Coordinates of C-alpha atoms in Angstrom, one line a residue:
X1 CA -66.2 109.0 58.8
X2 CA -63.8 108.3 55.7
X3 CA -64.8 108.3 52.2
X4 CA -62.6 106.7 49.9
X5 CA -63.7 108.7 46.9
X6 CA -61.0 107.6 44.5
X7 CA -59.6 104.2 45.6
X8 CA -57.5 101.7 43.8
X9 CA -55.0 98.1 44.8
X10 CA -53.0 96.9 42.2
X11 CA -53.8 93.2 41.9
X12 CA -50.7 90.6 43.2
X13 CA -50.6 89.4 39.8
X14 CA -49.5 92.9 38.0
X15 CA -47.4 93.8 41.2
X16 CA -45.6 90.5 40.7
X17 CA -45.3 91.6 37.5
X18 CA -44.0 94.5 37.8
X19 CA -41.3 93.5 40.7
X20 CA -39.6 91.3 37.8
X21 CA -39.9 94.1 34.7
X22 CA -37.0 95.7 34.4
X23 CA -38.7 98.9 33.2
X24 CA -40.4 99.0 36.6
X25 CA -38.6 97.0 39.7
X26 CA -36.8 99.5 40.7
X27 CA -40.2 101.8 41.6
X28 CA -43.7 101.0 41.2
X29 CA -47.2 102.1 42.9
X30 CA -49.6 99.3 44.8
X31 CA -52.6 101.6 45.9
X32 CA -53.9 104.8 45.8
X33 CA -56.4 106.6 47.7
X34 CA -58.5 109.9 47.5
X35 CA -59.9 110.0 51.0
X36 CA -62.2 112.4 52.3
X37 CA -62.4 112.6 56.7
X38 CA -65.1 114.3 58.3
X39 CA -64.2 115.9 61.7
X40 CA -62.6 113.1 64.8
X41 CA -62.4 111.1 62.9
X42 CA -59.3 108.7 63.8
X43 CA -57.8 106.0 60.9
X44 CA -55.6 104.1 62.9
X45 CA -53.1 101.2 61.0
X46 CA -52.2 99.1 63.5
X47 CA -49.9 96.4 61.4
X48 CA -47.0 97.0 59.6
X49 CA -47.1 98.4 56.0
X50 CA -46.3 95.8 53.6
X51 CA -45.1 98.8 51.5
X52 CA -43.6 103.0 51.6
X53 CA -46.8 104.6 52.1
X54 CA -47.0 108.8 51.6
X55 CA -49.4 110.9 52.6
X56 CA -50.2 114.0 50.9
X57 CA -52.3 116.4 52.8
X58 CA -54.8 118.5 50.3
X59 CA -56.9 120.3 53.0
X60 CA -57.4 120.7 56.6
X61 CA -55.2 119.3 58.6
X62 CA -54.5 115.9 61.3
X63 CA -52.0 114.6 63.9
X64 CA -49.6 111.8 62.1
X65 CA -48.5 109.1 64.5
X66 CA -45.5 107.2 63.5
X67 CA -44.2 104.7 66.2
X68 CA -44.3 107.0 68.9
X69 CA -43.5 110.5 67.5
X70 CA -46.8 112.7 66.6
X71 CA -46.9 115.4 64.2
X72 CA -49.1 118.0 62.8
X73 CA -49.6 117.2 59.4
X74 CA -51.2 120.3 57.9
X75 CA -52.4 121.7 54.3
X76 CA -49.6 121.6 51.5
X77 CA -47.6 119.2 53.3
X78 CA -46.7 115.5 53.1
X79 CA -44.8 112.7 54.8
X80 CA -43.7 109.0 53.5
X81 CA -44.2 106.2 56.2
X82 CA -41.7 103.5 55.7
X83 CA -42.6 100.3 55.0
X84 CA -42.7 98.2 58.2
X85 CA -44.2 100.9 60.4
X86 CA -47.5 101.4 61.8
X87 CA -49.4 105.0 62.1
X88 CA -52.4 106.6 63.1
X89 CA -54.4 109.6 61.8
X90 CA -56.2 111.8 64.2
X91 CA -58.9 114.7 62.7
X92 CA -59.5 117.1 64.8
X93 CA -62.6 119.9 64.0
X94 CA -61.7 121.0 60.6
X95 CA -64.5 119.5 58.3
X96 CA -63.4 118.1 56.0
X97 CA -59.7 116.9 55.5
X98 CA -58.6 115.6 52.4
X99 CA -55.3 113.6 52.1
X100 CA -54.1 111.4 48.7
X101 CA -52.3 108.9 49.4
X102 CA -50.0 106.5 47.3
X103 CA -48.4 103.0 48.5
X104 CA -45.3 102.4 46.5
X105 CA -42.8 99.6 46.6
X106 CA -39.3 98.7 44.2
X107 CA -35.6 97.5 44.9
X108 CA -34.2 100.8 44.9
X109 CA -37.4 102.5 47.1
X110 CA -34.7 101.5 50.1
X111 CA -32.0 104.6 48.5
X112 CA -35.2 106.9 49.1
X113 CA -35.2 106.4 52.9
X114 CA -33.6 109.2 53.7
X115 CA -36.2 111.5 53.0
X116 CA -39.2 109.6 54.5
X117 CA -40.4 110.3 58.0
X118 CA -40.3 113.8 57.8
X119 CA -43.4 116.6 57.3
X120 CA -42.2 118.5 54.4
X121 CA -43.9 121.6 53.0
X122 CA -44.5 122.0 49.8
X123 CA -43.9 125.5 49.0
X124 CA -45.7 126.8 45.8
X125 CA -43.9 128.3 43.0
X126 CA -45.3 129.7 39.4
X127 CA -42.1 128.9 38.5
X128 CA -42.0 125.4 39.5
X129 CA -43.4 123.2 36.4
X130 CA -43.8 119.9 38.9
X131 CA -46.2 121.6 41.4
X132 CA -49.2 120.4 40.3
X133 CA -49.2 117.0 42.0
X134 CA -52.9 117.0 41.9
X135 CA -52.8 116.5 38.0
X136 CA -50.1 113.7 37.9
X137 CA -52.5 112.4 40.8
X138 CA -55.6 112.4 38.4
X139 CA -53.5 111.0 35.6
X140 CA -52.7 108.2 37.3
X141 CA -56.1 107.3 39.1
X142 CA -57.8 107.6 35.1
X143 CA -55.1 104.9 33.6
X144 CA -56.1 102.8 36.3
X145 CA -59.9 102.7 36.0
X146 CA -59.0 102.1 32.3
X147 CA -59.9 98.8 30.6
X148 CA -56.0 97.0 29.4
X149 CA -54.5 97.8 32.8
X150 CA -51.7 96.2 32.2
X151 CA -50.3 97.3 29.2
X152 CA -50.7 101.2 30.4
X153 CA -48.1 100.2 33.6
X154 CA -45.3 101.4 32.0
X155 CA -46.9 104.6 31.4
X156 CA -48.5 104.5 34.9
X157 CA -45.4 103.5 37.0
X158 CA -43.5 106.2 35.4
X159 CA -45.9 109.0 36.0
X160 CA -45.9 108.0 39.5
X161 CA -41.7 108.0 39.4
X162 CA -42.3 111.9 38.4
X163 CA -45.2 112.5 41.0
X164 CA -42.9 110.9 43.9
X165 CA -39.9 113.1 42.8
X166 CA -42.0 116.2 42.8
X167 CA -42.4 115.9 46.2
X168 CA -38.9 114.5 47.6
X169 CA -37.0 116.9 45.1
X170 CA -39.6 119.7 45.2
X171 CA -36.5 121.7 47.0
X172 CA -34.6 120.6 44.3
X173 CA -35.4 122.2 41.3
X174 CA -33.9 124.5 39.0
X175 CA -36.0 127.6 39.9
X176 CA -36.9 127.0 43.2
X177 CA -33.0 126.2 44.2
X178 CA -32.2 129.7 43.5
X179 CA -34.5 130.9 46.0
X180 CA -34.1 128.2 48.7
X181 CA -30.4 128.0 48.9
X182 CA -28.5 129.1 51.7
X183 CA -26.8 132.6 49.8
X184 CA -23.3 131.7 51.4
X185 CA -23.2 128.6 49.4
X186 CA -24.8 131.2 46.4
X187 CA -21.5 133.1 46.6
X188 CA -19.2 130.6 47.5
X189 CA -20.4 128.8 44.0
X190 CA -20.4 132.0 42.5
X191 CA -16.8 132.9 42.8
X192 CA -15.6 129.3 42.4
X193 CA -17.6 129.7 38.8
X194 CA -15.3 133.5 38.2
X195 CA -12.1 131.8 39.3
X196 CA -12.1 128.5 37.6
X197 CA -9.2 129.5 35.5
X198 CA -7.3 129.4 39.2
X199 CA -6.1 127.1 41.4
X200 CA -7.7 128.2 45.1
X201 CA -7.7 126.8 48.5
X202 CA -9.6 126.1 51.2
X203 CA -8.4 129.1 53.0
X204 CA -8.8 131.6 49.5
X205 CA -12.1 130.7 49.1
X206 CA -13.4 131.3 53.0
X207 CA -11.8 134.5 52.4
X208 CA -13.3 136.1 49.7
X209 CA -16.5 134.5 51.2
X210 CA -15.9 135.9 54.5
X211 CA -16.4 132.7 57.2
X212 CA -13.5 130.2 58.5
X213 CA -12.2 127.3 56.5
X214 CA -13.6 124.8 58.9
X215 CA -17.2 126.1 59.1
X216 CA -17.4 127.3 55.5
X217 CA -16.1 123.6 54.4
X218 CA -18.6 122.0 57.3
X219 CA -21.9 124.1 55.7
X220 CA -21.0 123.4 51.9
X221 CA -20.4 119.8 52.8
X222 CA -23.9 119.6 54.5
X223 CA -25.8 121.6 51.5
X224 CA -24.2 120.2 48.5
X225 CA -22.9 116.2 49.5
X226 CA -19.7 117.7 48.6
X227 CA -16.0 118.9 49.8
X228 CA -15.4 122.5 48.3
X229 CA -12.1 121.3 47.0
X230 CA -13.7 118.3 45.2
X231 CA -17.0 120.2 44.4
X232 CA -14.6 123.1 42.6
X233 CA -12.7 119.8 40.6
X234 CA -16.0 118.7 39.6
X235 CA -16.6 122.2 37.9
X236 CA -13.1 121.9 36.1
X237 CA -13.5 119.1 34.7
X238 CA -17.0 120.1 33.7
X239 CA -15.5 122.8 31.8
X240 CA -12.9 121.1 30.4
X241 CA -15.3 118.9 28.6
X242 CA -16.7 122.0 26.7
X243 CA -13.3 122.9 25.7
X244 CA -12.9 119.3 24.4
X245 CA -15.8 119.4 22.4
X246 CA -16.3 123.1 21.0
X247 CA -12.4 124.2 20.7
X248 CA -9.5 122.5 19.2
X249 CA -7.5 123.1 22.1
X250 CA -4.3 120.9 23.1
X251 CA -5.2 118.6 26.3
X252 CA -2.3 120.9 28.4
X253 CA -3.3 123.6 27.0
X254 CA -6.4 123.2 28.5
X255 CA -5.2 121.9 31.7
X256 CA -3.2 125.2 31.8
X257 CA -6.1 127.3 31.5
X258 CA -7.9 125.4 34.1
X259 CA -5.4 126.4 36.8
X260 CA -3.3 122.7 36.7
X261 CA 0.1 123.0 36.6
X262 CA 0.5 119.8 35.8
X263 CA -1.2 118.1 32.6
X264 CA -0.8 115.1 33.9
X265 CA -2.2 115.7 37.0
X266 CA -5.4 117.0 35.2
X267 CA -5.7 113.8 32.5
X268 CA -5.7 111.2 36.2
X269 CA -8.2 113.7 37.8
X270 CA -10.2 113.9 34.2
X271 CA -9.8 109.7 34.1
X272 CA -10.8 109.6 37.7
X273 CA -14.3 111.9 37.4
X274 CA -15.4 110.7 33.9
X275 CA -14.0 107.4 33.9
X276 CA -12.8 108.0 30.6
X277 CA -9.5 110.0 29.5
X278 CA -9.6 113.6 27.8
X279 CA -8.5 112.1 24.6
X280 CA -10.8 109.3 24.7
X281 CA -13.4 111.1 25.6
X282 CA -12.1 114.1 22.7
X283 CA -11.9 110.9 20.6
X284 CA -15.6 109.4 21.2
X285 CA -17.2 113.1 20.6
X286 CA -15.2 113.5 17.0
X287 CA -16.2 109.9 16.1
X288 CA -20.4 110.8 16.7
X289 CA -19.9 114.2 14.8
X290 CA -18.7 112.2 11.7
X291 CA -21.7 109.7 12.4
X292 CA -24.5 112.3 12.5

């Protein structure tokens, strides 16, 4: 048996709606459910979801069929089921399971893809301030049994933004990155942060870090989206930004403490990163200090 205990569609009207605001096309919740299953009990979706759905597992646990991969889905974890697929839920002899779940749509839920069709855990941190998904959860399901739906959506669709990013960035952030990342990438970061003053290679860096260029440059590439070389730019040019603003520092003269030996070369790689040039940007950042 499955009780819906807390249950709620949007109407076509607000989705429609809401697919043409420009506050919420790009992400926006359809329906969600507080369901409650009793033990074998199966819930079996045969057709196509017409949107993303996830699936938030609360207590006990169930076999997730998508297509024709089945997984354990157990307490603490979750999965997002792309839209187009079909899936079935299987509860076994743990009485009861509880699962929330949350059918979401937009013109940028495509970027998200990535992350869906995998059982994540959601690994619980005092530290974390976005782990209590159960709260945004309530939030939402209160400002939809409200009277005025429609002028709360704004409100609603970006409570749900938060609530979907605390589970596809819950790796992600600040304090619970410090735990979870891979401590080679800890000290490569580390020593590119002591050394920005230098200009290092490929081959310094695996070095001091103690691996080969090709498989430290292969495992920083897989954990961070970026090249070493281009990821150690990035925090030059981050740092020269500081100098533009807090110092009155000559544009070479920064460059030169940056590790460029040429200033030229730094102002293109600047113009190329911020899409602005150092004395534009040093420019732009006198111009709001006189404002204020």
């Amino acid at each position: 048996m499955i009780i819906k205990r807390r249950h709620f569609r949007l109407s076509k009207i607000i989705i429609d709606t809401l697919k043409i605001d420009p506050l919420t096309a790009d992400l926006y919740p359809c329906e969600l459910s507080d369901l409650l299953f009793s033990k074998n009990t199966s819930w079996i979706n045969s057709e196509p979801l017409e949107n993303h759905l996830m699936i938030y597992c609360t207590k006990g646990d169930a076999l997730l069929t998508i297509s024709n991969d089945t997984v354990l889905l157990k307490e603490e974890q979750f999965c997002i089921i792309p839209q187009g697929f079909s899936f079935a839920i299987q509860i076994g002899n743990i009485d009861p399971t509880i699962i929330l779940t949350c059918q979401f749509n937009g013109s940028k839920s495509k970027i998200l893809e990535k992350d869906f069709t995998v059982v994540r855990d959601l690994i619980p941190s005092i530290n974390n301030q976005v782990a209590n998904r159960r709260l945004l959860f309530d939030e939402i399901f209160n400002n939809l049994s409200r009277r005025f739906l429609y002028e709360k959506m704004h409100y609603i669709t970006f409570t749900f933004t938060h609530l979907l990013g605390t589970f596809l960035f819950a790796s992600r952030t600040s304090d619970d990155l410090l735990l979870e990342e891979n401590p080679v990438i800890q000290k490569t970061i580390h020593f590119l942060e002591q050394n920005i003053n230098k200009k290092l290679t490929l081959e310094t860096i695996s070095t001091e870090v103690g691996y080969s260029p090709a498989y430290l440059a292969t495992l920083f590439k897989l954990n961070t989206n970026y090249s070493l070389i281009n990821y150690f730019s990035h925090l030059k040019i981050s740092k020269s930004c500081e100098y533009l603003d807090q110092t009155k520092l000559k544009i070479k003269e920064i460059a030169f403490l940056l590790g460029y030996s040429d200033p030229y070369y730094f102002s293109k790689d600047f113009q190329k990163k911020m899409e602005i040039s150092p004395r534009v940007y040093r420019k732009r950042m006198i111009q709001k200090l006189n404002l204020q």
